[in-house]
Backbone as a ProteinNet text record, in pm:
[ID]
protein_1_A
[PRIMARY]
MIACRAVVVDGDLLIWQSESQLAWEYRADRWARAATEAPEGCPIKGNISKKGERIYHAPWSPAYAETRIDESKGERWFCDEAEAIAASWRAARWR
[TERTIARY]
3825.9	3744.2	3622.2	3507.1	3384.6	3339.6	3323.7	3277.1	3125.9	3057.2	2912.1	2876.9	2768.2	2725.2	2572.5	2518.7	2374	2340.9	2237.9	2195.2	2042.6	1987.2	1842	1810.6	1728.7	1687.1	1535.2	1478	1332.2	1264.7	1324.2	1266.4	1294.5	1359.2	1392.3	1537.9	1562.8	1698.4	1759.5	1868.5	1938.8	2072.5	2102.1	2227.5	2294.4	2425.8	2500.5	2637.2	2703.1	2836.6	2923.7	3053.3	3146.2	3277.6	3351.8	3483.8	3579.7	3668.2	3770.2	3897.6	4007.5	4137.6	4187.9	4241	4297.6	4416	4435	4539.9	4677.7	4710.9	4843.6	4859.3	4750.8	4759.3	4780	4711.8	4727.2	4872.6	4929.2	5066.6	5165.4	5143.8	5233.4	5229.4	5112.2	5097.9	5167.4	5145.4	5211	5362.3	5410.4	5553.8	5613.9	5549.3	5600.4	5607	5502.2	5502.6	5611.1	5625.6	5726	5867.4	5889	6022.3	6069.3	5977.5	6016.9	6060.1	6012.6	6045	6158.8	6192.7	6292.8	6433.9	6532	6671.2	6708.4	6767.7	6814.2	6702.7	6577.6	6464.8	6437.2	6489.4	6470.2	6365.7	6239.7	6130.7	6099.9	6168.7	6136.6	6214.6	6141.2	6201	6239.9	6366.7	6415.7	6424.8	6335.4	6319.5	6358.1	6419.5	6452.4	6357.2	6282.8	6182.6	6249.4	6170.2	6221.3	6275.7	6224.8	6271.4	6394.7	6439.4	6556.2	6525.5	6396.2	6358.9	6384.7	6440.5	6465	6346.4	6268.1	6141.4	6145.5	6099.7	6090.1	5944.3	5923.7	5790.1	5785.7	5701	5679.1	5584.1	5580.3	5496.7	5347.4	5299.1	5157.5	5132.6	5236.6	5220.5	5147	5055	4979.6	5067.4	5181.5	5267.3	5373.7	5368.3	5473.4	5488.9	5380.6	5386.9	5444.2	5415.3	5463.2	5605.9	5654.9	5787.5	5895.9	5986.9	6100.7	6228.7	6321.2	6447.4	6558.1	6626.4	6740.1	6863	6936.9	7051.2	7159.7	7164.8	7265.3	7236.3	7112.5	7073.4	7077.9	7128.3	7136.6	7016.4	6922.3	6806.3	6850	6775.8	6819.1	6705.1	6735.7	6642	6680.8	6579.2	6601	6532.9	6590.1	6532.4	6424.9	6427.9	6322.1	6313.8	6206.9	6184.6	6289.5	6335.6	6437.6	6565.8	6601.5	6719.7	6701.6	6584	6555.7	6560	6500.5	6497.6	6639.7	6716.6	6854.4	6939.4	6903.6	6976.7	6918.4	6828.7	6767.1	6667.9	6598.7	6491	6361	6257.6	6128.6	6025.5	5922.7	5814.2	5733.9	5679.4	5592.1	5466.2	5414.4	5288.3	5176.7	5060.1	4941.7	4820.8	4714.8	4591.8	4493.6
11870.8	11833.3	11759.1	11785.1	11714.7	11633.3	11504.4	11415.3	11401.2	11409.6	11393.5	11273.7	11208.1	11092.6	11091.5	11061.3	11051.5	10911.3	10850.4	10715.4	10713.5	10641	10623.2	10483.6	10478.8	10352.6	10349.9	10250.8	10236.5	10366.5	10434.1	10555.9	10680.9	10668.2	10784	10823	10952.4	11002.6	11024.5	10955.7	10969.1	11036.8	11141.8	11215.2	11225.8	11201.1	11220.5	11276.8	11328.1	11382.9	11345.4	11347.2	11316.9	11389.2	11410.8	11471.2	11366.1	11403.8	11312.1	11391	11319.5	11382.5	11345	11441.8	11415.2	11320.8	11234.5	11132.4	11193.3	11300.3	11359.8	11426.5	11474.3	11530.9	11419.2	11306.8	11191.2	11143.6	11128.8	11080.8	11181.1	11309.4	11411.4	11409.4	11391.1	11385	11261.5	11145.8	11022	11034.3	11094.2	11112.1	11199.6	11312.7	11406.5	11342.1	11268.8	11202.1	11095.5	11015.7	10908.8	10966.5	11075.9	11136.4	11186	11231.1	11278.6	11163	11042	10925.4	10841.5	10860.5	10777.3	10830.6	10740.5	10785.5	10881.8	10991.3	11093.1	11144.2	11130.7	11180.6	11102.8	10981.9	10896.9	10790	10810.3	10726.1	10597.5	10568.6	10446.5	10329.5	10222.9	10105.7	10001.8	9964.3	9860.2	9729.8	9638.8	9513.9	9396.1	9292.7	9171.5	9061.6	9005.7	8902.7	8769.6	8675.8	8541.7	8473	8512.4	8455.9	8529.7	8630.8	8707	8823.8	8853.2	8965.9	9096.8	9192.9	9325.2	9414.5	9448.9	9520.2	9650.3	9758.4	9882.9	9917.2	9978.8	10016.8	10167.7	10234.9	10377.9	10397.8	10516.5	10538.9	10508.7	10508.2	10479.4	10332	10250.8	10106.7	10042.3	9948.8	9885.8	9817.9	9762.3	9691	9781.2	9910.1	10000.3	9995.3	10007	10013.9	9886.1	9771.1	9644.1	9611.6	9676.6	9645.1	9700.1	9612	9649.8	9635.4	9725.5	9723.5	9671.3	9568.8	9512	9532.4	9637.2	9672.8	9564.8	9482.5	9374.8	9266.2	9263.1	9165.8	9226.1	9349.5	9415.1	9502.1	9511.2	9598.3	9742.2	9835.6	9974.7	10072.7	10199.3	10310.4	10384.6	10435.9	10516.7	10652.4	10754	10888.7	10914.4	10839.9	10852.8	10723.6	10710	10587.6	10569.2	10677.4	10668.2	10605.2	10638.9	10581	10430.4	10388.6	10245.8	10169.5	10226	10161	10151	10257.6	10257	10150.3	10116.8	10014.4	9874.4	9863	9735.4	9677.2	9763.4	9718.9	9743.7	9660.5	9678.8	9728.3	9791.1	9839.8	9722.8	9742.3	9641.5	9629	9509	9483.9	9459.5	9508.9	9479.7	9480.4	9421.4	9410.8	9514.3
-890.8	-1004.6	-952.9	-1010.3	-974.6	-1094.6	-1071.8	-1177.4	-1166	-1277.2	-1280.1	-1366.3	-1330.4	-1407.9	-1410.9	-1526.9	-1542.3	-1593.2	-1533.6	-1571.3	-1572.5	-1669.2	-1674.3	-1620.4	-1515.8	-1454.7	-1453.1	-1518.7	-1526.9	-1570.5	-1665.6	-1719.4	-1639	-1525	-1441.6	-1462.5	-1475.7	-1491.5	-1353.7	-1326.5	-1198.8	-1225.1	-1150.4	-1166.7	-1030.7	-1028.4	-905.6	-939.3	-838.2	-857.5	-738.5	-761.4	-653.5	-678.6	-571.7	-583.2	-636.8	-724.4	-773	-798.1	-804.9	-825.8	-964.7	-1034.6	-1166.4	-1152.8	-1251.5	-1244.9	-1222.2	-1292.2	-1277.8	-1142.5	-1082.6	-948.5	-845.6	-865.1	-777.3	-779.2	-898.3	-910.1	-850.6	-873.6	-818.6	-666.4	-609.7	-464.3	-408.2	-470.1	-424.7	-436.2	-545.5	-567.3	-457.4	-428.8	-328.6	-190.8	-152.4	-21.5	-14.3	-119.6	-120.1	-118.9	-190.3	-198.1	-61.7	22.8	156.1	246	217.7	300.8	243.4	116.7	48.8	72	68.5	82	-30.5	4.5	-90	-182	-140.7	-219.6	-345.9	-356.3	-474.8	-442.8	-481.1	-431.8	-508.2	-616.6	-691.9	-632.7	-600.4	-536.3	-641	-643.4	-732.2	-655.6	-685.1	-610.8	-699.7	-642	-716.8	-672.4	-768.5	-736.3	-702.6	-654	-622.9	-748.1	-865.1	-992.7	-1046.1	-973.6	-1015.8	-1107.7	-1129.5	-1214.9	-1141.2	-1212.9	-1156.7	-1192.8	-1090.9	-1108.4	-1029.6	-1091.9	-1015.3	-987.3	-871.2	-825.7	-805.7	-882.7	-865.9	-747.1	-688.3	-570.3	-589.1	-712.6	-736.7	-769.2	-769.8	-794.5	-677.1	-703	-593.9	-487.9	-526	-430.3	-366.8	-393.2	-344.9	-192.8	-120.8	26.1	86.8	25.7	80.8	38.7	-65.2	-118.7	-26.5	12.6	96.6	15.2	35.5	-37.3	54.4	6.1	77.5	-11.2	16.8	-67.4	-66.6	38	42.7	-60.9	-113.4	-216.3	-356.5	-367.1	-497.3	-529.8	-436.8	-459.2	-436.4	-496.4	-487.1	-507.5	-490	-509.2	-637.2	-707	-827	-809	-872.4	-863.7	-968.9	-1078.3	-1179.2	-1260.7	-1336.7	-1413.6	-1523.1	-1582.7	-1688.1	-1633.1	-1511.3	-1447.9	-1426.9	-1382.4	-1361.6	-1493.9	-1597	-1728.9	-1785.5	-1771	-1821.4	-1751.2	-1626.8	-1551.1	-1575.8	-1674	-1715.9	-1615.9	-1544.3	-1456.5	-1530.9	-1506.6	-1571.3	-1471.3	-1524.1	-1438.2	-1382.6	-1263.2	-1203.5	-1288.3	-1294.7	-1369.3	-1270.5	-1302.8	-1222.3	-1311.5	-1264.4	-1343.7	-1306.9
[MASK]
+++++++++++++++++++++++++++++++++++++++++++++++++++++++++++++++++++++++++++++++++++++++++++++++

């Protein structure tokens, strides 16, 4: 997909374009890459915060790469978001 943008600056029309990826294609790509690296192909990370909150991180979450799972502490992997929600984990929040 090519995104185009037009802006008028001091009476002059400026137009530029750039390559961009559709959101659903970006998520599908991140999901596929994470699934190949995750145990049993289940790429969602279920992490327990210092406050004891059970939070899941999808592959497109900003903290996904830094999040480590320690199963001895009750953290776990999920195969999809519905499974994480059903187990009473919440999605990670970011701004």
